[in-house]
Short mmCIF file of C-alpha atoms and ligand atoms in Angstrom, two decimals:
data_model
loop_
_atom_site.label_atom_id
_atom_site.label_comp_id
_atom_site.label_asym_id
_atom_site.label_seq_id
_atom_site.Cartn_x
_atom_site.Cartn_y
_atom_site.Cartn_z
CA UNK A 1 -123.16 -12.84 136.64
CA UNK A 2 -126.11 -12.74 134.16
CA UNK A 3 -126.29 -9.04 134.77
CA UNK A 4 -122.59 -8.72 133.87
CA UNK A 5 -123.14 -10.61 130.55
CA UNK A 6 -126.07 -8.40 129.70
CA UNK A 7 -124.04 -5.35 130.61
CA UNK A 8 -120.99 -6.49 128.52
CA UNK A 9 -123.51 -7.50 125.69
CA UNK A 10 -124.99 -3.95 125.66
CA UNK A 11 -121.59 -2.39 125.51
CA UNK A 12 -120.12 -4.72 122.87
CA UNK A 13 -122.99 -4.72 120.64
CA UNK A 14 -122.90 -1.10 119.35
CA UNK A 15 -119.09 -1.44 118.89
CA UNK A 16 -119.65 -4.75 117.08
CA UNK A 17 -122.42 -3.36 114.89
CA UNK A 18 -120.48 -0.18 113.96
CA UNK A 19 -117.50 -2.40 113.03
CA UNK A 20 -119.69 -4.34 110.68
CA UNK A 21 -121.15 -1.06 109.28
CA UNK A 22 -117.64 0.31 108.66
CA UNK A 23 -116.65 -2.97 107.07
CA UNK A 24 -119.67 -2.82 104.77
CA UNK A 25 -118.84 0.76 103.79
CA UNK A 26 -115.26 -0.26 102.98
CA UNK A 27 -116.68 -3.10 100.84
CA UNK A 28 -119.14 -0.82 99.05
CA UNK A 29 -116.52 1.79 98.31
CA UNK A 30 -114.10 -0.96 97.06
CA UNK A 31 -116.67 -2.56 94.85
CA UNK A 32 -117.67 0.82 93.40
CA UNK A 33 -114.11 1.59 92.45
CA UNK A 34 -114.02 3.06 88.91
CA UNK A 35 -111.05 1.45 87.15
CA UNK A 36 -111.95 3.12 83.86
CA UNK A 37 -111.30 6.76 84.58
CA UNK A 38 -107.75 7.62 84.94
CA UNK A 39 -104.46 8.58 83.24
CA UNK A 40 -101.45 6.92 81.70
CA UNK A 41 -98.19 7.36 83.57
CA UNK A 42 -94.65 6.41 82.64
CA UNK A 43 -93.46 3.40 84.67
CA UNK A 44 -90.17 1.78 83.75
CA UNK A 45 -91.34 -1.50 85.44
CA UNK A 46 -93.73 -2.01 82.43
CA UNK A 47 -94.21 -3.79 80.10
CA UNK A 48 -95.29 -6.98 82.00
CA UNK A 49 -93.44 -9.13 79.44
CA UNK A 50 -90.81 -8.75 76.79
CA UNK A 51 -91.99 -9.54 73.22
CA UNK A 52 -89.35 -12.30 72.90
CA UNK A 53 -90.74 -14.11 76.03
CA UNK A 54 -93.89 -14.67 74.01
CA UNK A 55 -92.92 -16.58 70.83
CA UNK A 56 -96.54 -17.12 69.78
CA UNK A 57 -97.44 -13.40 69.34
CA UNK A 58 -99.11 -13.31 65.94
CA UNK A 59 -97.47 -11.28 63.25
CA UNK A 60 -100.14 -8.57 63.22
CA UNK A 61 -99.53 -7.66 66.85
CA UNK A 62 -95.74 -8.21 67.00
CA UNK A 63 -94.86 -4.55 66.27
CA UNK A 64 -91.29 -4.84 67.53
CA UNK A 65 -90.46 -7.96 65.59
CA UNK A 66 -91.96 -6.10 62.63
CA UNK A 67 -89.51 -3.32 63.17
CA UNK A 68 -91.27 -0.76 65.17
CA UNK A 69 -88.27 1.34 66.46
CA UNK A 70 -89.67 3.29 69.38
CA UNK A 71 -90.46 1.46 72.71
CA UNK A 72 -91.65 4.21 75.08
CA UNK A 73 -95.25 3.28 74.34
CA UNK A 74 -94.62 -0.07 76.16
CA UNK A 75 -93.70 1.63 79.42
CA UNK A 76 -97.01 3.25 80.38
CA UNK A 77 -99.05 2.06 83.16
CA UNK A 78 -102.79 2.82 83.64
CA UNK A 79 -103.45 4.80 86.82
CA UNK A 80 -107.10 4.99 87.85
CA UNK A 81 -108.02 8.50 89.29
CA UNK A 82 -109.81 7.01 92.29
CA UNK A 83 -107.58 5.91 95.19
CA UNK A 84 -108.64 2.38 95.11
CA UNK A 85 -106.49 -0.76 95.02
CA UNK A 86 -105.61 -1.46 91.35
CA UNK A 87 -103.27 -4.46 91.51
CA UNK A 88 -100.52 -5.32 89.06
CA UNK A 89 -101.46 -8.35 87.02
CA UNK A 90 -100.19 -11.48 88.81
CA UNK A 91 -100.04 -14.39 86.36
CA UNK A 92 -99.34 -17.09 88.96
CA UNK A 93 -102.18 -15.83 91.16
CA UNK A 94 -104.48 -15.74 88.11
CA UNK A 95 -103.68 -19.29 87.21
CA UNK A 96 -104.12 -20.53 90.67
CA UNK A 97 -107.56 -18.91 91.04
CA UNK A 98 -108.56 -20.34 87.67
CA UNK A 99 -107.18 -23.86 88.19
CA UNK A 100 -109.19 -26.35 86.29
CA UNK A 101 -111.35 -23.67 84.66
CA UNK A 102 -111.90 -22.44 81.21
CA UNK A 103 -111.93 -18.88 79.75
CA UNK A 104 -113.34 -17.95 76.42
CA UNK A 105 -113.03 -14.78 74.44
CA UNK A 106 -115.71 -14.47 71.79
CA UNK A 107 -115.62 -11.95 69.00
CA UNK A 108 -113.53 -10.50 66.31
CA UNK A 109 -109.80 -9.75 65.97
CA UNK A 110 -109.92 -7.30 68.87
CA UNK A 111 -110.90 -10.39 70.98
CA UNK A 112 -107.95 -12.10 69.47
CA UNK A 113 -105.71 -9.15 70.54
CA UNK A 114 -106.93 -9.53 74.09
CA UNK A 115 -106.73 -13.27 74.17
CA UNK A 116 -103.11 -13.09 72.83
CA UNK A 117 -102.20 -10.57 75.51
CA UNK A 118 -103.65 -12.85 78.28
CA UNK A 119 -101.83 -15.84 77.08
CA UNK A 120 -98.56 -13.90 76.69
CA UNK A 121 -98.87 -12.34 80.18
CA UNK A 122 -99.70 -15.71 81.71
CA UNK A 123 -96.94 -17.72 79.88
CA UNK A 124 -94.29 -14.97 80.70
CA UNK A 125 -95.25 -15.23 84.44
CA UNK A 126 -94.24 -19.01 84.43
CA UNK A 127 -92.09 -19.46 81.41
CA UNK A 128 -91.06 -22.97 82.46
CA UNK A 129 -94.81 -24.16 82.54
CA UNK A 130 -95.93 -26.37 79.77
CA UNK A 131 -98.57 -25.24 77.29
CA UNK A 132 -100.36 -26.53 74.26
CA UNK A 133 -101.89 -24.38 71.54
CA UNK A 134 -104.41 -26.02 69.18
CA UNK A 135 -106.85 -24.58 66.60
CA UNK A 136 -109.95 -26.24 65.28
CA UNK A 137 -111.83 -24.08 62.77
CA UNK A 138 -112.67 -20.81 64.50
CA UNK A 139 -111.79 -22.07 67.93
CA UNK A 140 -108.26 -21.61 69.33
CA UNK A 141 -107.38 -23.25 72.64
CA UNK A 142 -104.30 -22.35 74.69
CA UNK A 143 -103.93 -24.75 77.66
CA UNK A 144 -101.68 -24.28 80.65
CA UNK A 145 -101.18 -28.02 81.23
CA UNK A 146 -100.05 -27.91 84.87
CA UNK A 147 -102.92 -25.82 85.86
CA UNK A 148 -105.65 -27.28 83.58
CA UNK A 149 -106.53 -23.77 82.60
CA UNK A 150 -107.87 -23.44 79.10
CA UNK A 151 -107.81 -19.86 77.50
CA UNK A 152 -109.76 -19.97 74.40
CA UNK A 153 -110.86 -17.72 71.50
CA UNK A 154 -114.02 -18.29 69.51
CA UNK A 155 -113.75 -16.19 66.43
CA UNK A 156 -117.26 -15.01 65.84
CA UNK A 157 -117.35 -11.41 64.47
CA UNK A 158 -121.21 -10.72 64.88
CA UNK A 159 -122.12 -13.08 67.64
CA UNK A 160 -125.31 -13.75 65.65
CA UNK A 161 -125.30 -16.19 62.69
CA UNK A 162 -124.32 -15.73 59.09
CA UNK A 163 -125.82 -18.58 57.15
CA UNK A 164 -125.41 -19.65 53.53
CA UNK A 165 -128.69 -19.83 51.59
CA UNK A 166 -129.57 -20.04 47.92
CA UNK A 167 -129.84 -16.37 47.64
CA UNK A 168 -126.44 -15.81 49.26
CA UNK A 169 -125.01 -15.26 52.67
CA UNK A 170 -127.53 -14.00 55.17
CA UNK A 171 -126.77 -12.21 58.44
CA UNK A 172 -129.61 -13.37 60.65
CA UNK A 173 -129.97 -10.78 63.50
CA UNK A 174 -132.31 -12.97 65.54
CA UNK A 175 -130.48 -16.34 65.19
CA UNK A 176 -127.62 -17.42 67.54
CA UNK A 177 -126.89 -21.10 66.94
CA UNK A 178 -123.15 -20.39 67.26
CA UNK A 179 -123.72 -19.79 70.96
CA UNK A 180 -123.76 -23.56 71.74
CA UNK A 181 -120.03 -23.70 72.23
CA UNK A 182 -120.23 -21.03 74.96
CA UNK A 183 -122.00 -23.32 77.32
CA UNK A 184 -120.03 -24.84 80.13
CA UNK A 185 -117.35 -22.10 80.11
CA UNK A 186 -116.47 -20.53 83.44
CA UNK A 187 -115.50 -17.07 82.28
CA UNK A 188 -116.76 -15.52 79.09
CA UNK A 189 -115.69 -12.29 77.55
CA UNK A 190 -117.79 -11.13 74.50
CA UNK A 191 -117.21 -8.50 71.95
CA UNK A 192 -118.64 -7.41 68.63
CA UNK A 193 -118.57 -4.08 66.86
CA UNK A 194 -115.87 -3.45 64.28
CA UNK A 195 -117.57 -5.57 61.51
CA UNK A 196 -120.85 -3.92 61.62
CA UNK A 197 -119.63 -0.96 59.47
CA UNK A 198 -118.00 -3.24 56.82
CA UNK A 199 -119.04 -2.60 53.18
CA UNK A 200 -117.98 -3.71 49.84
CA UNK A 201 -115.82 -6.80 49.28
CA UNK A 202 -114.85 -7.21 53.01
CA UNK A 203 -118.50 -7.42 54.06
CA UNK A 204 -119.06 -11.20 54.62
CA UNK A 205 -122.88 -11.21 53.99
CA UNK A 206 -125.24 -10.42 51.21
CA UNK A 207 -128.56 -9.99 53.00
CA UNK A 208 -129.75 -9.13 56.41
CA UNK A 209 -132.72 -11.14 57.88
CA UNK A 210 -134.91 -10.41 60.82
CA UNK A 211 -137.88 -12.67 61.38
CA UNK A 212 -139.28 -13.40 57.93
CA UNK A 213 -138.10 -10.11 56.50
CA UNK A 214 -135.08 -9.99 54.26
CA UNK A 215 -133.24 -6.77 53.66
CA UNK A 216 -130.52 -5.74 51.22
CA UNK A 217 -129.07 -3.56 54.01
CA UNK A 218 -130.31 -1.47 56.94
CA UNK A 219 -128.95 1.09 59.39
CA UNK A 220 -125.93 -0.49 60.79
CA UNK A 221 -126.27 0.83 64.33
CA UNK A 222 -129.76 -0.47 64.44
CA UNK A 223 -128.63 -3.97 63.17
CA UNK A 224 -125.87 -3.88 65.83
CA UNK A 225 -128.49 -3.12 68.50
CA UNK A 226 -130.87 -5.86 67.40
CA UNK A 227 -127.97 -8.46 67.35
CA UNK A 228 -126.83 -7.34 70.77
CA UNK A 229 -130.44 -7.81 72.12
CA UNK A 230 -130.55 -11.41 70.53
CA UNK A 231 -127.23 -12.14 72.35
CA UNK A 232 -128.59 -10.60 75.57
CA UNK A 233 -131.65 -12.79 75.57
CA UNK A 234 -129.53 -15.86 74.89
CA UNK A 235 -127.32 -15.00 77.98
CA UNK A 236 -130.54 -14.31 80.10
CA UNK A 237 -131.89 -17.62 79.28
CA UNK A 238 -128.86 -20.01 78.97
CA UNK A 239 -126.36 -18.71 81.44
CA UNK A 240 -126.41 -19.25 85.26
CA UNK A 241 -124.69 -16.03 86.54
CA UNK A 242 -123.97 -17.64 89.86
CA UNK A 243 -121.68 -20.12 87.96
CA UNK A 244 -120.29 -18.05 85.16
CA UNK A 245 -118.25 -14.84 85.08
CA UNK A 246 -119.65 -12.62 82.29
CA UNK A 247 -117.95 -9.71 80.71
CA UNK A 248 -118.35 -7.69 77.60
CA UNK A 249 -115.04 -6.33 76.14
CA UNK A 250 -116.47 -3.02 75.21
CA UNK A 251 -115.77 -0.87 72.18
CA UNK A 252 -112.16 -0.64 71.13
CA UNK A 253 -111.49 2.63 69.36
CA UNK A 254 -109.40 3.43 66.23
CA UNK A 255 -107.12 6.42 65.55
CA UNK A 256 -107.39 7.60 61.99
CA UNK A 257 -108.11 11.39 62.48
CA UNK A 258 -105.74 13.53 64.47
CA UNK A 259 -108.35 16.37 64.80
CA UNK A 260 -109.94 14.15 67.42
CA UNK A 261 -106.82 14.37 69.64
CA UNK A 262 -106.20 18.01 68.78
CA UNK A 263 -103.42 17.28 66.18
CA UNK A 264 -105.06 18.10 62.91
CA UNK A 265 -101.98 17.47 60.92
CA UNK A 266 -101.98 13.78 61.80
CA UNK A 267 -103.94 11.82 59.32
CA UNK A 268 -103.46 8.52 61.26
CA UNK A 269 -101.72 6.95 64.28
CA UNK A 270 -98.43 6.65 62.29
CA UNK A 271 -95.33 7.91 64.30
CA UNK A 272 -97.46 8.56 67.40
CA UNK A 273 -95.13 7.75 70.31
CA UNK A 274 -96.91 9.00 73.46
CA UNK A 275 -100.53 8.79 74.84
CA UNK A 276 -102.86 11.75 75.07
CA UNK A 277 -102.09 13.44 78.51
CA UNK A 278 -104.76 13.70 81.03
CA UNK A 279 -108.00 11.76 81.31
CA UNK A 280 -110.32 13.07 78.54
CA UNK A 281 -110.36 12.61 74.79
CA UNK A 282 -111.39 15.58 72.72
CA UNK A 283 -113.08 13.41 70.11
CA UNK A 284 -115.55 11.92 72.67
CA UNK A 285 -116.91 8.44 72.56
CA UNK A 286 -117.92 6.29 69.49
CA UNK A 287 -121.74 6.16 69.33
CA UNK A 288 -121.70 2.38 69.55
CA UNK A 289 -120.73 2.75 73.29
CA UNK A 290 -124.18 4.17 74.24
CA UNK A 291 -125.96 1.51 72.26
CA UNK A 292 -124.01 -1.34 74.07
CA UNK A 293 -124.52 0.32 77.45
CA UNK A 294 -128.23 0.53 76.97
CA UNK A 295 -128.54 -3.15 76.03
CA UNK A 296 -126.42 -4.29 78.95
CA UNK A 297 -128.38 -2.07 81.32
CA UNK A 298 -131.61 -3.93 80.55
CA UNK A 299 -130.18 -7.50 80.99
CA UNK A 300 -131.51 -9.81 83.69
CA UNK A 301 -128.23 -11.60 84.03
CA UNK A 302 -125.51 -8.94 84.79
CA UNK A 303 -122.68 -8.70 82.40
CA UNK A 304 -119.75 -6.55 83.44
CA UNK A 305 -118.73 -4.14 80.91
CA UNK A 306 -114.92 -3.81 80.51
CA UNK A 307 -115.35 -0.08 79.66
CA UNK A 308 -112.05 0.23 77.98
CA UNK A 309 -113.01 2.80 75.33
CA UNK A 310 -111.74 5.95 76.98
CA UNK A 311 -108.58 4.58 78.30
CA UNK A 312 -107.83 3.16 74.81
CA UNK A 313 -108.84 6.41 73.09
CA UNK A 314 -105.91 8.02 75.00
CA UNK A 315 -103.49 5.56 73.29
CA UNK A 316 -103.13 6.92 69.89
CA UNK A 317 -99.56 5.52 70.20
CA UNK A 318 -100.53 1.90 70.77
CA UNK A 319 -101.47 0.68 67.40
CA UNK A 320 -99.26 -1.32 64.91
CA UNK A 321 -99.60 1.47 62.26
CA UNK A 322 -97.17 0.41 59.57
CA UNK A 323 -95.63 -2.30 61.69
CA UNK A 324 -98.64 -4.67 61.54
CA UNK A 325 -100.22 -7.24 59.30
CA UNK A 326 -99.59 -5.69 55.95
CA UNK A 327 -96.31 -4.07 56.65
CA UNK A 328 -95.19 -0.66 55.53
CA UNK A 329 -97.86 -0.55 52.78
CA UNK A 330 -100.72 -1.32 55.27
CA UNK A 331 -101.92 0.92 57.97
CA UNK A 332 -103.39 -0.51 61.10
CA UNK A 333 -104.79 2.04 63.62
CA UNK A 334 -107.40 -0.33 64.94
CA UNK A 335 -105.56 -3.20 66.56
CA UNK A 336 -102.98 -2.88 69.29
CA UNK A 337 -99.26 -3.90 69.58
CA UNK A 338 -98.28 -6.50 72.13
CA UNK A 339 -97.00 -5.86 74.76
CA UNK A 340 -99.41 -3.03 74.87
CA UNK A 341 -102.86 -1.59 75.65
CA UNK A 342 -104.81 -4.93 75.85
CA UNK A 343 -102.59 -5.99 78.74
CA UNK A 344 -104.33 -3.20 80.67
CA UNK A 345 -107.73 -4.48 79.63
CA UNK A 346 -106.66 -7.84 81.22
CA UNK A 347 -105.15 -6.17 84.33
CA UNK A 348 -108.73 -4.62 84.83
CA UNK A 349 -110.29 -8.04 84.16
CA UNK A 350 -107.96 -9.52 86.83
CA UNK A 351 -108.92 -6.78 89.28
CA UNK A 352 -112.60 -7.23 88.72
CA UNK A 353 -112.59 -11.05 89.38
CA UNK A 354 -110.43 -10.82 92.49
C1 NAG B 401 -93.35 -30.21 81.24
O1 NAG B 401 -93.50 -31.36 80.52
C2 NAG B 401 -92.41 -32.07 80.54
C3 NAG B 401 -92.49 -33.37 79.62
O2 NAG B 401 -93.79 -33.93 79.87
C4 NAG B 401 -92.03 -32.47 82.04
O3 NAG B 401 -90.92 -33.28 82.12
C5 NAG B 401 -91.86 -31.23 82.90
O4 NAG B 401 -91.73 -31.62 84.19
C6 NAG B 401 -93.06 -30.38 82.67
N1 NAG B 401 -92.86 -29.01 83.37
C7 NAG B 401 -93.43 -28.66 84.38
C8 NAG B 401 -93.11 -27.36 84.93
O5 NAG B 401 -94.21 -29.43 84.97
C1 NAG B 402 -111.79 14.35 61.38
O1 NAG B 402 -112.58 14.79 62.41
C2 NAG B 402 -113.10 16.15 62.23
C3 NAG B 402 -113.81 16.53 63.55
O2 NAG B 402 -114.97 15.63 63.83
C4 NAG B 402 -114.01 16.18 61.10
O3 NAG B 402 -114.53 17.57 60.85
C5 NAG B 402 -113.20 15.83 59.84
O4 NAG B 402 -114.03 15.67 58.72
C6 NAG B 402 -112.61 14.47 60.17
N1 NAG B 402 -111.67 14.08 58.96
C7 NAG B 402 -111.71 12.92 58.21
C8 NAG B 402 -110.77 12.77 57.16
O5 NAG B 402 -112.62 12.21 58.52
#
């Protein structure tokens, strides 16, 4: 009897072990799946929601309400090149998983773009569900009442502080008091970049300060890198990565120069109606991507990069152009129409937290 057990044990054990090893390999392959390299394919089952199902889309992203005549751009689905499972966004499943939890986007209007995309996608998946939308200063809170899920937006364009002093408005690269309201949130998605290159009247600061040194200006990429490092050390010391999902939205690209997508006659994204075919973008990546990646790579607490730059670079057709905030006289090739490209950023976010 004892001999039999031993014999069975000997025979079963290798089988058992190899099953575990195979399972582990499958898990490793799954978790290494690259969602960020791929191509856009036409899929009539997209978009995930009709614009009229989302009455709270803000004017600046509501391209169809603003008169954009073409709709082909809403019917593209992102297809990662690797044969990994990349699920369609399931709003009910997302709300169930996040029941009682809070999500916060922190950043500039590209964060607002992604926040609106998420609230639209979730609301349209359960249109009968009650919600409230409130705004207190720079904080917007969209609550799915029955689920107790809060989807928030903290408008904070530099992540570090801008303070008013006697000499003027000072951008303090090593001060991050605004971070207080990020505590206690279950899922954080940060972003900053677009405001670092602002100059002239739309630049919301007069001086830059680092330690005791005050500057009129400095290399903007350097300032961006220092501020990101300030943010990184705040995350390293104040966030418990076992309790909080941490993401960085990544660098959302603009389309103002057709040479970069091999169409030199195009001076902007106006009248672009289809994505760039294939998986690569002639113009390459904006330099800010490398700076961001180097800061994230050195962090003690891991922050997952939503590396959406390349997939969005391919979407020269996805911007409001003359159907955005300032209408026909404006030109917006930086933000994204909704429904549109940020829905895919959220689909990737969904697949990453599954
Ligand atoms: C929404 O709120 C109303 C009024 O409070 C309530 O009657 C209704 O049942 C709620 N809807 C859902 C889906 O719970
Ligand atoms: C567009 O990009 C090309 C290639 O980098 C560059 O040579 C050209 O100066 C750019 N045009 C504008 C208007 O910035």
